[in-house]
Coordinates of C-alpha atoms and ligand atoms in Angstrom, one line a residue:
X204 CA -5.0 19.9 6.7
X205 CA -4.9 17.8 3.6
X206 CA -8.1 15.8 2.6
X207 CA -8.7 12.6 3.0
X208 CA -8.1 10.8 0.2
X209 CA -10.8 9.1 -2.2
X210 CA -10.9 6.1 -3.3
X211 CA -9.7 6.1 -7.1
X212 CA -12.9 3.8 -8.0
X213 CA -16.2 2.4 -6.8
X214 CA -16.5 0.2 -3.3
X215 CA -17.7 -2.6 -5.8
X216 CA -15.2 -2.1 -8.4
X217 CA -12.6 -4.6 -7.6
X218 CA -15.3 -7.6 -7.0
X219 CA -15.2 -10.4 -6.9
X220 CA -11.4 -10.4 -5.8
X221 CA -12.2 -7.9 -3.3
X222 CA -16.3 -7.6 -2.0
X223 CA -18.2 -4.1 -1.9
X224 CA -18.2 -5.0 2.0
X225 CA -14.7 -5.7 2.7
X226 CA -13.6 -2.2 0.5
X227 CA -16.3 -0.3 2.4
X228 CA -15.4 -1.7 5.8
X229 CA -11.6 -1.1 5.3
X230 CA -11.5 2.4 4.0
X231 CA -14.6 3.7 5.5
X232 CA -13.6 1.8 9.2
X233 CA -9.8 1.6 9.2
X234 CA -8.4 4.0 6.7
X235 CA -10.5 7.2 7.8
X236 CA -10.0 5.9 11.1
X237 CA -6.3 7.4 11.0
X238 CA -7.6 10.0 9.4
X239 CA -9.5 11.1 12.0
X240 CA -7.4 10.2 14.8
X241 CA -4.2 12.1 13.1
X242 CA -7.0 15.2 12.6
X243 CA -7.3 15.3 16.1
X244 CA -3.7 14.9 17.2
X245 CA -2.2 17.9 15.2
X246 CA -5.4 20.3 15.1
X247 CA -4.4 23.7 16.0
X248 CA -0.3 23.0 16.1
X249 CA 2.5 23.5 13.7
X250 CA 1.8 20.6 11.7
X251 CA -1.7 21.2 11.0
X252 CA -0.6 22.3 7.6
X253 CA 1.7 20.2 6.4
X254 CA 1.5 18.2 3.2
X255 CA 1.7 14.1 4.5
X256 CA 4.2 13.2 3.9
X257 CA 6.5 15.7 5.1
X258 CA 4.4 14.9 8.2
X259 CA 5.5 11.6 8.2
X260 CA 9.3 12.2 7.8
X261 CA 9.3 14.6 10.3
X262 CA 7.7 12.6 12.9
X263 CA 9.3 9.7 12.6
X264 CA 10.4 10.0 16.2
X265 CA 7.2 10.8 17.5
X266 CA 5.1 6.9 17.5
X267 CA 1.3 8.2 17.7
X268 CA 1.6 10.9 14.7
X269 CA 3.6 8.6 13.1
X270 CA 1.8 5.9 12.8
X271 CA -1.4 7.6 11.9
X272 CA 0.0 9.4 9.4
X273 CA 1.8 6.5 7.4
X274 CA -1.0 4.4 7.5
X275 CA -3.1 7.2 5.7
X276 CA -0.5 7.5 3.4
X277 CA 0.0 3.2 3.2
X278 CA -3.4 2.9 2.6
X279 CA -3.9 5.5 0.1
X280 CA -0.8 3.8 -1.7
X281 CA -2.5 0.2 -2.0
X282 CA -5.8 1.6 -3.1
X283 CA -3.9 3.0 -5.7
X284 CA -1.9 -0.2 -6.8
X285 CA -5.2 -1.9 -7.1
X286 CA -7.3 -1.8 -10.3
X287 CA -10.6 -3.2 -11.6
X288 CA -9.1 -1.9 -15.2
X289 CA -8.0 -4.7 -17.2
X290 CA -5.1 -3.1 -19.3
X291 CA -4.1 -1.7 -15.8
X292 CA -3.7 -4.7 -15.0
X293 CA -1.2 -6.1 -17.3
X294 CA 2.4 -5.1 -17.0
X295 CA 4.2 -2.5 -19.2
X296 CA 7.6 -3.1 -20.6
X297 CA 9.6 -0.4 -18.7
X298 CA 8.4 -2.0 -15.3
X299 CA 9.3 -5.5 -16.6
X300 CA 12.6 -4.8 -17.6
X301 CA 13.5 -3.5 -14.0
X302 CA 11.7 -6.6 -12.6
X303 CA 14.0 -9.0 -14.8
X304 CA 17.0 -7.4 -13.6
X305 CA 17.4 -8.4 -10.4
X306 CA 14.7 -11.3 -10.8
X307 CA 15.6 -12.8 -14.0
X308 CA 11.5 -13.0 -14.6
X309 CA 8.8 -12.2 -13.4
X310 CA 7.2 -15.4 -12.5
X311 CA 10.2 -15.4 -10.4
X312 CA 9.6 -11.6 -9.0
X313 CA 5.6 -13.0 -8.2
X314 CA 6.7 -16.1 -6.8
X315 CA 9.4 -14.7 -4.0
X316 CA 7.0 -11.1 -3.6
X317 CA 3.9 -13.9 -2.3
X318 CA 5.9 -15.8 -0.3
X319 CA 7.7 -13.1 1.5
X320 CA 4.2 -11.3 2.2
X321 CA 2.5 -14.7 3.1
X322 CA 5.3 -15.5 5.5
X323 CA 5.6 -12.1 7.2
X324 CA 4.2 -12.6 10.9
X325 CA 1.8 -10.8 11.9
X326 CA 0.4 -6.8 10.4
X327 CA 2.5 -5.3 8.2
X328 CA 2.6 -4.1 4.6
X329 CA 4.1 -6.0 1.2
X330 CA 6.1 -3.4 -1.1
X331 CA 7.7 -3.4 -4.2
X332 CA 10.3 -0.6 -4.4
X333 CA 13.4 1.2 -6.2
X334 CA 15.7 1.2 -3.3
X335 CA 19.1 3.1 -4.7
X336 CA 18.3 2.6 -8.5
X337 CA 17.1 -1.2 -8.2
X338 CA 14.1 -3.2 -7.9
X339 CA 13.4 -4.7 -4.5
X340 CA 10.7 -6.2 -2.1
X341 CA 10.5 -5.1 1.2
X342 CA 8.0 -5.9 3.7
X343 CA 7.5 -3.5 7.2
X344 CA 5.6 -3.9 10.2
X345 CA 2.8 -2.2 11.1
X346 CA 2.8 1.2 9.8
X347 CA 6.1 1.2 9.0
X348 CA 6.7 2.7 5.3
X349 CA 9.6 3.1 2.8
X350 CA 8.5 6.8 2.0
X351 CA 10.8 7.6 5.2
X352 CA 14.0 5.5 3.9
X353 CA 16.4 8.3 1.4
X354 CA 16.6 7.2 -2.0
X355 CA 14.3 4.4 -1.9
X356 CA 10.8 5.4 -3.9
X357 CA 7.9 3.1 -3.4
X358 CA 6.0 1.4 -7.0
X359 CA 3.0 -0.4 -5.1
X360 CA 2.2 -2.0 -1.7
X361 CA -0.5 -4.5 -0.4
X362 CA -2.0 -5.0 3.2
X363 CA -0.9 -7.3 5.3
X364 CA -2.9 -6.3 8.1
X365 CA -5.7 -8.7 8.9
X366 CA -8.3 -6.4 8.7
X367 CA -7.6 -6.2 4.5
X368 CA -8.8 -9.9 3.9
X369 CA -10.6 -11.2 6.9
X370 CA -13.9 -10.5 5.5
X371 CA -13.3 -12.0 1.7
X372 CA -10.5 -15.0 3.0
X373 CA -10.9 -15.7 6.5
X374 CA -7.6 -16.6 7.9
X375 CA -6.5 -17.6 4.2
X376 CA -4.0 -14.5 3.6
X377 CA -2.3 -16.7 0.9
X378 CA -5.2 -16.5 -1.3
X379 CA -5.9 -12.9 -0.6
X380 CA -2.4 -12.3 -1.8
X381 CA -2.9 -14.5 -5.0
X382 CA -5.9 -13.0 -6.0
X383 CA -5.0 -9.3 -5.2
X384 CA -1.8 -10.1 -7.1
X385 CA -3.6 -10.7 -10.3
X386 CA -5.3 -6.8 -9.8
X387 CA -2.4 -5.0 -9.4
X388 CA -2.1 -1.4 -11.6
X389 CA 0.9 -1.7 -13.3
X390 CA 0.2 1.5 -14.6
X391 CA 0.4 3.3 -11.3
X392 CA 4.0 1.1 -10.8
X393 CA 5.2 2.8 -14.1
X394 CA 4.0 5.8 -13.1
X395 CA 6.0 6.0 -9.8
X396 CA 9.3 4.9 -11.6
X397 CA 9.8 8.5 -12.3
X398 CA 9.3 9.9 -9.6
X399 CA 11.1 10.7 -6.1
X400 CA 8.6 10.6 -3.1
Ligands
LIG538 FE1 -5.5 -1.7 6.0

């Protein structure tokens, strides 16, 4: 079975936006937790061996594997869309120009991306995708992810579960979402423009 993933920096790294305790307690708690119950679930069968997300596509139809398995692969994506690397965090030409298509700028692209992750009820994740060739925000519940969807490649994701800002905000997931907006690897989002998941 694959590895589970490491975190691409330090526990403390994305402070103060994100504490050492809230980074420790979701991938150490909830993140390996999938990990371990997805271990268990296809130990010694057919899908012992294959890569994730292949795993996830193929049991889409089967809840319990499912969900394990897109929420290792969810939460490996938003660790990943995260930086504590300041020219990371600043957005490169080629991912503005297919921002400002659809959303003329990207104040506009932030503004609508926050308020359709603040108002999403209850868990979920916050995506920004290419979904046939063009720029889009899409939001799923629970473990729900795009990487199952044909011809849509996902560029970044945040948590919307509960369990992502409780410790730093409270109940204050606008803030959360504000904060974490402002750390986002726009590096990584170039990055996944070329590729197909
Ligand atoms: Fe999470």
């Amino acid at each position: 079975m694959f590895k589970f993933p490491e975190l691409p920096y330090p526990k403390n790294a994305l402070e103060p936006v994100l504490s050492q305790k809230a980074v420790d307690v979701h991938y150490e708690k909830h993140h390996r937790k999938y990990y371990d119950i997805l271990s268990k679930m296809i130990e010694d069968t057919s899908m012992e061996d294959k890569p994730l997300v292949d795993l996830i596509r193929a049991t889409a139809t089967n809840p319990y594997v499912f969900n394990a398995a897109a929420q290792i692969f969810n939460h490996e994506f938003f660790w990943n869309s995260l930086s504590p690397v300041a020219e990371q965090n600043s957005m490169p030409p080629e991912v503005e120009k297919v921002i400002t298509i659809p959303y003329g700028t990207v104040e506009n692209f932030k503004e609508l991306f926050l308020e359709r992750a603040g108002r999403h009820f209850g868990s979920g994740w916050a995506w920004f995708v290419m979904a046939n060739d063009e720029a889009d925000i899409w939001i799923t519940h629970d473990a729900e992810t795009p990487i199952k969807t044909p011809n849509v490649t996902p560029l970044l994701c945040i948590d919307l579960w509960e369990h992502s800002y409780y410790i730093d905000y409270l109940n204050d997931r606008a803030t959360y979402l504000e904060k974490v907006f402002n750390i986002i690897n726009w590096q990584f989002v170039k990055e996944n423009l070329n590729k197909t998941v």
